[in-house]
Amino acid sequence: GVEAIKLYKAGDMRGALDRFTRAHQLIDLPTSGIWRARCLAQLGRLIEASEQYLVVTRMTVGADVGDDNRVKHEKALADAHKERALIEPRIPKVKILLTGKLPPDVTVQLDGKDVPAALLGVFQPVNPGEHKLSVRGGGTSTAKTFRAAEGSKLDIPVELVARPAGRERPPVGPVAPDAGTSS
């Protein structure tokens, strides 16, 4: 934990996050948990930071903690509530809107992860930054890249255009030689 604080103060959020995570895995305390959340927030991983703050808010301070440490842990619990409330409005939200005649086998991926059908057409949180959306189905696919700024709410319309009948791609593979030619 001491090494993690030094890394945090030096601006090395990745290194600090690694050390706070290790400390938190060894001793699950509000103090290490809130520092993990702060590192995640500094790295722009606002969703994970919010979740870590929530974990901390649900912790309790044990009876076996000394008075000095009790004050630190109780402060971490209170700070986690405040800091989570401040970070929530910063989390961008996107609404994926599929248009066009959609085939029954349509699949949607956001940043390489499947998006459940229940999340289509409703706002869902994303971290700030660039994202890749891909939609596949009916033998066709489309992809789009978008950027979500902190606190933004974006509609992301995607039209999946079906390939016209009779215009399927030819099979790829070895081509058989013509019967009338010699090799």
Coordinates of C-alpha atoms in Angstrom, one line a residue:
G1 CA 0.0 0.0 0.0
V2 CA 2.8 2.4 0.8
E3 CA 4.4 1.7 -2.6
A4 CA 1.1 2.2 -4.3
I5 CA 0.6 5.6 -2.7
K6 CA 4.1 6.7 -3.9
L7 CA 3.2 5.6 -7.4
Y8 CA -0.1 7.4 -7.3
K9 CA 1.5 10.7 -6.1
A10 CA 4.1 10.3 -8.9
G11 CA 1.3 10.0 -11.5
D12 CA 1.9 6.4 -12.3
M13 CA -1.8 5.3 -12.2
R14 CA -1.2 1.9 -13.9
G15 CA 1.5 1.0 -11.4
A16 CA -0.5 2.3 -8.5
L17 CA -3.6 0.4 -9.6
D18 CA -1.5 -2.8 -9.8
R19 CA -0.2 -2.3 -6.2
F20 CA -3.5 -1.2 -4.7
T21 CA -5.2 -4.3 -6.4
R22 CA -2.6 -6.6 -4.8
A23 CA -3.0 -5.0 -1.4
H24 CA -6.8 -5.1 -1.7
Q25 CA -6.6 -8.9 -2.6
L26 CA -4.5 -9.5 0.5
I27 CA -6.4 -7.4 3.0
D28 CA -9.9 -6.3 1.8
L29 CA -10.2 -2.9 3.4
P30 CA -12.1 0.3 2.6
T31 CA -8.8 2.2 2.3
S32 CA -7.2 0.0 -0.4
G33 CA -10.6 -0.2 -2.1
I34 CA -11.1 3.5 -2.4
W35 CA -7.6 4.0 -3.7
R36 CA -8.2 1.4 -6.4
A37 CA -11.4 3.3 -7.4
R38 CA -9.4 6.6 -7.6
C39 CA -6.8 5.0 -9.9
L40 CA -9.5 3.6 -12.1
A41 CA -11.1 7.0 -12.4
Q42 CA -7.8 8.6 -13.2
L43 CA -7.3 6.0 -16.0
G44 CA -10.7 6.9 -17.5
R45 CA -12.2 3.6 -16.5
L46 CA -15.2 5.3 -14.9
I47 CA -17.5 2.3 -15.0
E48 CA -15.0 0.1 -13.1
A49 CA -14.3 3.0 -10.7
S50 CA -18.0 3.5 -10.0
E51 CA -18.3 -0.3 -9.3
Q52 CA -15.3 -0.2 -7.0
Y53 CA -16.7 2.8 -5.1
L54 CA -19.9 0.9 -4.6
V55 CA -18.1 -2.2 -3.3
V56 CA -16.4 0.1 -0.7
T57 CA -19.7 1.7 0.3
R58 CA -21.0 -1.7 1.2
M59 CA -18.0 -2.6 3.5
T60 CA -18.1 -2.4 7.2
V61 CA -15.3 -1.6 9.7
G62 CA -14.6 -4.6 12.0
A63 CA -14.6 -4.3 15.8
D64 CA -11.0 -5.5 15.9
V65 CA -9.7 -2.4 14.1
G66 CA -7.7 0.1 16.3
D67 CA -9.0 3.6 16.8
D68 CA -6.5 5.2 14.4
N69 CA -7.3 2.8 11.6
R70 CA -11.0 2.9 12.4
V71 CA -11.0 6.7 11.6
K72 CA -9.2 6.1 8.3
H73 CA -11.6 3.3 7.2
E74 CA -14.7 5.2 8.2
K75 CA -13.4 8.2 6.2
A76 CA -12.8 5.9 3.2
L77 CA -16.4 4.7 3.5
A78 CA -17.8 8.2 3.6
D79 CA -15.5 9.4 0.8
A80 CA -16.5 6.4 -1.4
H81 CA -20.2 7.6 -1.2
K82 CA -19.2 11.2 -2.1
E83 CA -16.7 10.3 -4.9
R84 CA -19.1 7.8 -6.5
A85 CA -21.8 10.5 -6.6
L86 CA -19.4 12.8 -8.4
I87 CA -18.2 10.2 -10.9
E88 CA -21.7 8.8 -11.9
P89 CA -22.6 11.9 -14.1
R90 CA -19.3 11.7 -15.9
I91 CA -20.0 8.2 -17.3
P92 CA -21.1 8.5 -20.9
K93 CA -24.2 6.6 -22.1
V94 CA -25.0 5.3 -25.5
K95 CA -28.1 4.0 -27.1
I96 CA -27.6 1.6 -30.0
L97 CA -30.4 2.0 -32.5
L98 CA -30.6 -0.8 -35.2
T99 CA -32.6 0.2 -38.3
G100 CA -33.5 -1.5 -41.5
K101 CA -34.9 -5.0 -42.0
L102 CA -33.1 -7.0 -39.4
P103 CA -32.4 -10.7 -39.9
P104 CA -33.2 -13.1 -37.0
D105 CA -29.5 -14.0 -36.6
V106 CA -28.4 -10.4 -35.9
T107 CA -25.5 -10.0 -33.4
V108 CA -24.2 -6.8 -32.0
Q109 CA -20.7 -6.3 -30.5
L110 CA -19.4 -3.2 -28.7
D111 CA -15.6 -3.2 -28.3
G112 CA -15.5 -6.9 -29.1
K113 CA -18.1 -8.0 -26.5
D114 CA -21.6 -9.2 -27.3
V115 CA -24.4 -6.7 -26.5
P116 CA -27.5 -8.5 -25.2
A117 CA -30.7 -7.8 -27.1
A118 CA -32.2 -6.3 -23.9
L119 CA -29.7 -3.4 -24.1
L120 CA -30.5 -2.4 -27.7
G121 CA -32.5 0.8 -27.9
V122 CA -31.8 1.8 -24.3
F123 CA -29.0 3.8 -22.8
Q124 CA -26.1 1.8 -21.5
P125 CA -22.9 3.1 -19.8
V126 CA -19.5 3.1 -21.6
N127 CA -16.2 4.5 -20.6
P128 CA -15.1 7.7 -22.2
G129 CA -13.1 7.4 -25.4
E130 CA -13.3 5.6 -28.7
H131 CA -15.5 2.6 -29.2
K132 CA -16.0 0.1 -32.1
L133 CA -19.5 -1.2 -32.8
S134 CA -20.1 -4.1 -35.2
V135 CA -23.4 -5.6 -36.3
R136 CA -23.7 -8.9 -38.2
G137 CA -26.5 -10.9 -39.6
G138 CA -28.1 -12.2 -42.8
G139 CA -24.7 -12.7 -44.4
T140 CA -23.7 -9.1 -44.1
S141 CA -22.0 -6.9 -41.5
T142 CA -21.3 -3.3 -40.8
A143 CA -19.0 -1.5 -38.4
K144 CA -18.8 1.9 -37.0
T145 CA -16.4 3.8 -34.7
F146 CA -17.6 6.5 -32.3
R147 CA -16.2 8.6 -29.5
A148 CA -18.0 9.1 -26.2
A149 CA -17.0 12.2 -24.2
E150 CA -17.4 12.3 -20.4
G151 CA -21.0 12.9 -19.4
S152 CA -22.4 12.6 -23.0
K153 CA -25.6 10.8 -24.1
L154 CA -25.3 9.5 -27.6
D155 CA -27.7 7.8 -30.0
I156 CA -25.8 5.4 -32.2
P157 CA -27.9 4.6 -35.3
V158 CA -26.7 1.5 -37.3
E159 CA -28.4 0.3 -40.5
L160 CA -27.7 -3.3 -41.5
V161 CA -28.2 -3.4 -45.2
A162 CA -29.0 -6.9 -46.5
R163 CA -27.1 -8.1 -49.5
P164 CA -29.4 -8.3 -52.6
A165 CA -30.5 -11.8 -53.6
G166 CA -28.3 -13.4 -56.2
R167 CA -25.3 -11.2 -55.3
E168 CA -23.6 -13.6 -52.9
R169 CA -19.9 -13.6 -52.9
P170 CA -18.3 -16.3 -55.0
P171 CA -16.6 -19.1 -53.0
V172 CA -13.0 -18.5 -52.1
G173 CA -10.5 -21.4 -52.7
P174 CA -8.5 -23.1 -55.4
V175 CA -9.7 -22.6 -58.9
A176 CA -10.1 -25.8 -61.0
P177 CA -8.2 -25.6 -64.3
D178 CA -10.3 -25.5 -67.5
A179 CA -10.9 -29.0 -69.0
G180 CA -9.5 -27.8 -72.4
T181 CA -6.2 -26.5 -71.2
S182 CA -3.0 -28.3 -70.3
S183 CA -0.9 -27.5 -67.4

